[in-house]
Amino acid sequence: MTGYGLATADYANAKYSVEIKSLNSKFLELNLKYPKAFSDKELILRNICSKDIERGKVSLSITVDRNLGEVTGANINTALLAHYYNQLLAVNNELQANSNNLLQTALTFPEVISYKEESVSEDEWNELYKIFSEALVNFNKFRTDEGAVLKADLELRIKNILSYFKSVEELEPKRITAIRDKFSQFLDEAVGKINIDQNRFEQELIYYIDKIDITEEKTRLKSHCDYFLQTLGSKEANGKKLGFISQEIGREINTMGAKANDAQMQQFVVGMKEELEKIKEQLLNVL
């Protein structure tokens, strides 16, 4: 959800600049900074941003740098200021008081200083709107380019998980055989081969192997990974959905690890967990 867009243009002896930046956030948090003259356009800008930017902590900044000849500020009514000052001076002389701050005092009197209300012409707003639209296009292009990189990385992580998954599938038949041989050897050494009830041994072995069977976990894990890739290819914003799928993938990996009972299989499970953690980190930046 990080993004950046900038657009500038010169118009009517002024330089206009629109900058849009965003960081990760679960919701859309929009912060606008603009000259006071554009305050009546805030709702328009917010509505457009809300439609185009679904999530993120977004900062929209509009600046207008005018030439010195175009700068307007406070106006001082010099005649009224002189009138107040002379009155204060007369009172001061009569009272023989300190006259150091008479001018400063006069400046605070009503209507001495007035401020011109800033306004924006329709032509000026249309020009700014074009610049804003260009900045928004640049912003979305930045996010699209970053999204393509994220998509490639996520696809790679899922493929890595499936690669570990394939190794687990290849190892599983050997694991069952190894478990059977291990139990048989243990009983031979503990009670002797002639004292083993083979029927009971087979029953207990089947019960135990059923407890550590990962057939269902393998089926669900493969299905979740395929669904993740399918959702990733969608043009819709599916960041939250991908997050839910990754949780399901993690659940199957954890169960598989708990049932592994094999050092080499545990290594493959750890590899899958590492890839999944990288996926979760990247999903924080996906819409």
Coordinates of C-alpha atoms in Angstrom, one line a residue:
M1 CA 0.0 0.0 0.0
T2 CA 3.0 2.3 -0.1
G3 CA 2.9 4.8 -2.9
Y4 CA 4.2 8.1 -4.2
G5 CA 2.9 10.5 -6.8
L6 CA 4.1 14.0 -7.7
A7 CA 2.9 16.5 -10.4
T8 CA 3.9 20.1 -10.9
A9 CA 2.9 22.9 -13.4
D10 CA 3.3 26.6 -13.8
Y11 CA 0.1 28.7 -14.1
A12 CA -0.6 32.4 -13.8
N13 CA 2.7 33.4 -12.4
A14 CA 2.7 30.6 -9.8
K15 CA 4.0 27.1 -9.5
Y16 CA 1.5 24.5 -8.4
S17 CA 2.6 21.2 -6.9
V18 CA 0.6 18.2 -5.8
E19 CA 2.2 15.4 -3.8
I20 CA 0.5 12.1 -2.7
K21 CA 2.2 9.7 -0.3
S22 CA 0.9 6.6 1.4
L23 CA 2.1 4.1 4.0
N24 CA 0.5 0.8 5.2
S25 CA -2.7 0.9 7.1
K26 CA -5.7 -1.4 7.7
F27 CA -8.1 1.4 6.6
L28 CA -8.0 4.6 4.6
E29 CA -6.5 7.4 6.6
L30 CA -6.5 10.6 4.5
N31 CA -4.7 13.7 5.6
L32 CA -4.9 16.8 3.4
K33 CA -2.7 20.0 3.4
Y34 CA -3.6 22.8 1.1
P35 CA -3.7 26.7 0.9
K36 CA -6.7 28.2 2.6
A37 CA -8.0 29.4 -0.7
F38 CA -8.8 25.8 -1.7
S39 CA -10.6 24.8 1.5
D40 CA -14.0 24.6 -0.3
K41 CA -12.6 22.0 -2.6
E42 CA -11.6 19.6 0.2
L43 CA -14.7 17.4 -0.1
I44 CA -14.2 16.9 -3.8
L45 CA -10.5 15.9 -3.2
R46 CA -11.5 13.5 -0.4
N47 CA -14.2 11.8 -2.5
I48 CA -11.9 11.2 -5.4
C49 CA -9.1 9.9 -3.2
S50 CA -11.6 7.6 -1.4
K51 CA -12.7 6.1 -4.7
D52 CA -9.2 5.6 -6.1
I53 CA -7.3 4.7 -2.9
E54 CA -8.9 1.8 -0.9
R55 CA -6.4 1.5 2.0
G56 CA -3.4 3.2 3.4
K57 CA -2.3 6.2 5.5
V58 CA -2.4 8.8 2.7
S59 CA -1.0 12.3 2.8
L60 CA -2.1 14.7 0.1
S61 CA -0.2 18.0 -0.1
I62 CA -1.0 21.0 -2.3
T63 CA 1.5 23.9 -2.5
V64 CA 1.3 27.1 -4.5
D65 CA 4.4 29.2 -4.8
R66 CA 3.5 32.6 -6.2
N67 CA 5.8 35.3 -7.6
L68 CA 6.5 38.2 -5.1
G69 CA 4.3 40.5 -7.2
E70 CA 1.4 38.1 -6.7
V71 CA 1.8 37.7 -3.0
T72 CA -1.1 39.1 -0.9
G73 CA -1.1 39.4 2.8
A74 CA -2.4 41.7 5.5
N75 CA -3.3 45.3 4.7
I76 CA -2.6 48.2 7.2
N77 CA -4.9 51.1 7.3
T78 CA -2.2 53.8 7.7
A79 CA -4.6 56.7 8.2
L80 CA -6.5 54.9 11.0
L81 CA -3.2 53.7 12.5
A82 CA -1.9 57.3 12.5
H83 CA -5.1 58.5 14.1
Y84 CA -4.9 55.9 16.9
Y85 CA -1.2 56.6 17.4
N86 CA -1.7 60.4 17.7
Q87 CA -4.4 59.9 20.2
L88 CA -2.3 57.6 22.3
L89 CA 0.7 60.0 22.0
A90 CA -1.5 62.9 23.3
V91 CA -2.7 60.8 26.2
N92 CA 0.8 59.6 26.9
N93 CA 2.2 63.2 27.0
E94 CA -0.6 64.4 29.2
L95 CA 0.0 61.5 31.7
Q96 CA 3.8 61.7 31.1
A97 CA 3.9 57.9 30.8
N98 CA 6.3 55.6 29.0
S99 CA 5.8 55.9 25.2
N100 CA 7.9 53.0 24.0
N101 CA 5.0 50.7 22.9
L102 CA 2.5 53.2 21.4
L103 CA 2.9 51.9 17.8
Q104 CA 2.6 48.3 18.9
T105 CA -0.5 49.1 20.9
A106 CA -2.1 51.1 18.0
L107 CA -1.6 48.1 15.7
T108 CA -3.9 46.0 17.9
F109 CA -6.8 48.4 17.6
P110 CA -9.9 47.3 15.5
E111 CA -9.7 47.6 11.7
V112 CA -6.1 48.7 11.7
I113 CA -5.0 45.5 10.1
S114 CA -7.3 43.7 7.7
Y115 CA -6.8 40.4 5.7
K116 CA -7.9 39.9 2.2
E117 CA -10.1 36.8 1.7
E118 CA -8.3 34.4 -0.6
S119 CA -10.4 32.9 -3.4
V120 CA -9.8 30.6 -6.3
S121 CA -11.1 31.3 -9.8
E122 CA -12.7 28.5 -11.8
D123 CA -9.8 28.5 -14.3
E124 CA -7.3 28.2 -11.5
W125 CA -9.2 25.3 -9.9
N126 CA -9.5 23.5 -13.3
E127 CA -5.7 23.8 -13.7
L128 CA -5.1 22.5 -10.2
Y129 CA -7.5 19.6 -10.8
K130 CA -5.5 18.6 -13.8
I131 CA -2.3 18.6 -11.7
F132 CA -4.0 16.6 -9.0
S133 CA -5.3 14.0 -11.5
E134 CA -1.8 13.7 -12.9
A135 CA -0.3 13.1 -9.4
L136 CA -3.0 10.5 -8.7
V137 CA -2.1 8.7 -11.9
N138 CA 1.6 8.7 -11.0
F139 CA 0.7 7.5 -7.5
N140 CA -1.4 4.6 -8.8
K141 CA 1.3 3.7 -11.3
F142 CA 3.9 3.6 -8.5
R143 CA 1.6 1.2 -6.5
T144 CA 0.9 -0.9 -9.6
D145 CA 4.7 -1.3 -10.3
E146 CA 5.3 -2.2 -6.7
G147 CA 2.4 -4.6 -6.8
A148 CA 3.9 -6.4 -9.7
V149 CA 7.1 -6.9 -7.8
L150 CA 5.2 -8.1 -4.7
K151 CA 3.1 -10.5 -6.8
A152 CA 6.3 -12.1 -8.3
D153 CA 7.8 -12.5 -4.8
L154 CA 4.6 -14.0 -3.4
E155 CA 4.4 -16.5 -6.2
L156 CA 8.0 -17.5 -5.6
R157 CA 7.3 -18.1 -1.9
I158 CA 4.3 -20.3 -2.7
K159 CA 6.3 -22.2 -5.2
N160 CA 9.0 -22.7 -2.6
I161 CA 6.4 -24.1 -0.2
L162 CA 5.1 -26.4 -2.8
S163 CA 8.7 -27.5 -3.5
Y164 CA 9.1 -28.4 0.2
F165 CA 5.7 -30.1 0.0
K166 CA 6.8 -32.3 -2.9
S167 CA 9.9 -33.4 -0.8
V168 CA 7.5 -34.3 2.1
E169 CA 5.4 -36.4 -0.3
E170 CA 8.5 -38.2 -1.5
L171 CA 9.7 -38.8 2.0
E172 CA 6.3 -40.0 3.5
P173 CA 6.4 -43.7 2.3
K174 CA 9.9 -44.1 3.7
R175 CA 8.8 -42.5 7.0
I176 CA 6.1 -45.2 7.5
T177 CA 8.6 -47.9 6.8
A178 CA 11.1 -46.4 9.1
I179 CA 8.6 -46.2 11.9
R180 CA 7.6 -49.8 11.5
D181 CA 11.2 -51.0 11.5
K182 CA 12.0 -48.8 14.5
F183 CA 9.1 -50.2 16.6
S184 CA 9.8 -53.8 15.5
Q185 CA 13.5 -53.5 16.5
F186 CA 12.6 -52.0 19.8
L187 CA 10.2 -54.8 20.7
D188 CA 12.7 -57.4 19.5
E189 CA 15.3 -56.0 21.9
A190 CA 12.8 -55.4 24.8
V191 CA 10.8 -58.7 24.9
G192 CA 12.2 -60.9 22.1
K193 CA 10.8 -61.6 18.8
I194 CA 9.1 -64.9 19.8
N195 CA 7.2 -63.1 22.6
I196 CA 5.6 -60.5 20.2
D197 CA 1.9 -60.9 19.4
Q198 CA 2.1 -60.0 15.7
N199 CA -1.6 -59.4 15.3
R200 CA -1.7 -57.0 18.3
F201 CA 1.5 -55.4 17.0
E202 CA -0.1 -54.8 13.6
Q203 CA -3.2 -53.3 15.2
E204 CA -1.2 -50.9 17.4
L205 CA 1.0 -50.0 14.5
I206 CA -2.0 -49.2 12.3
Y207 CA -3.5 -47.1 15.1
Y208 CA -0.3 -45.1 15.6
I209 CA 0.3 -44.6 11.8
D210 CA -3.3 -43.4 11.5
K211 CA -2.6 -40.8 14.2
I212 CA 0.4 -39.4 12.3
D213 CA -1.1 -39.7 8.9
I214 CA -0.9 -36.4 7.0
T215 CA -2.9 -37.2 3.9
E216 CA -5.7 -34.7 4.7
E217 CA -3.1 -32.0 5.6
K218 CA -1.4 -32.5 2.3
T219 CA -4.6 -32.3 0.3
R220 CA -5.7 -29.1 2.1
L221 CA -2.3 -27.5 1.9
K222 CA -2.1 -28.1 -1.8
S223 CA -5.6 -26.7 -2.2
H224 CA -4.8 -23.6 -0.2
C225 CA -1.7 -22.9 -2.1
D226 CA -3.5 -23.2 -5.5
Y227 CA -6.3 -21.0 -4.2
F228 CA -3.7 -18.4 -3.0
L229 CA -2.2 -18.2 -6.5
Q230 CA -5.6 -18.0 -8.1
T231 CA -6.6 -15.2 -5.8
L232 CA -3.3 -13.4 -6.3
G233 CA -4.0 -13.3 -10.0
S234 CA -7.3 -11.6 -9.5
K235 CA -7.6 -7.9 -10.4
E236 CA -9.6 -7.2 -7.3
A237 CA -8.2 -6.0 -4.1
N238 CA -7.7 -9.2 -2.1
G239 CA -5.1 -8.4 0.5
K240 CA -7.3 -9.4 3.4
K241 CA -8.4 -12.5 1.6
L242 CA -4.8 -13.5 0.9
G243 CA -4.1 -13.0 4.6
F244 CA -6.9 -15.4 5.6
I245 CA -5.7 -18.0 3.1
S246 CA -2.1 -17.7 4.5
Q247 CA -3.5 -18.4 8.0
E248 CA -5.1 -21.7 6.6
I249 CA -1.8 -22.6 5.0
G250 CA 0.0 -22.0 8.3
R251 CA -2.5 -24.2 10.1
E252 CA -1.9 -27.2 7.8
I253 CA 1.9 -26.7 7.9
N254 CA 1.8 -26.7 11.7
T255 CA -0.3 -29.8 11.9
M256 CA 2.0 -31.5 9.4
G257 CA 5.0 -30.6 11.6
A258 CA 3.2 -31.9 14.7
K259 CA 2.6 -35.3 13.0
A260 CA 6.0 -35.5 11.3
N261 CA 7.9 -37.7 13.8
D262 CA 10.8 -37.5 11.4
A263 CA 13.8 -35.2 11.5
Q264 CA 14.2 -34.7 7.8
M265 CA 10.5 -34.0 7.4
Q266 CA 10.7 -31.5 10.2
Q267 CA 13.4 -29.7 8.2
F268 CA 11.0 -29.4 5.2
V269 CA 8.3 -28.1 7.5
V270 CA 10.6 -25.5 8.9
G271 CA 11.4 -24.4 5.4
M272 CA 7.7 -24.0 4.6
K273 CA 7.2 -21.9 7.8
E274 CA 10.1 -19.6 6.8
E275 CA 8.5 -19.0 3.4
L276 CA 5.1 -18.4 5.0
E277 CA 6.5 -15.8 7.4
K278 CA 7.9 -13.9 4.4
I279 CA 4.5 -14.1 2.7
K280 CA 2.8 -12.7 5.8
E281 CA 5.3 -9.8 5.9
Q282 CA 4.7 -9.0 2.3
L283 CA 0.9 -9.2 2.6
L284 CA 1.0 -6.2 5.0
N285 CA 1.7 -4.1 1.8
V286 CA -1.1 -5.6 -0.3
L287 CA -4.5 -4.0 -0.8

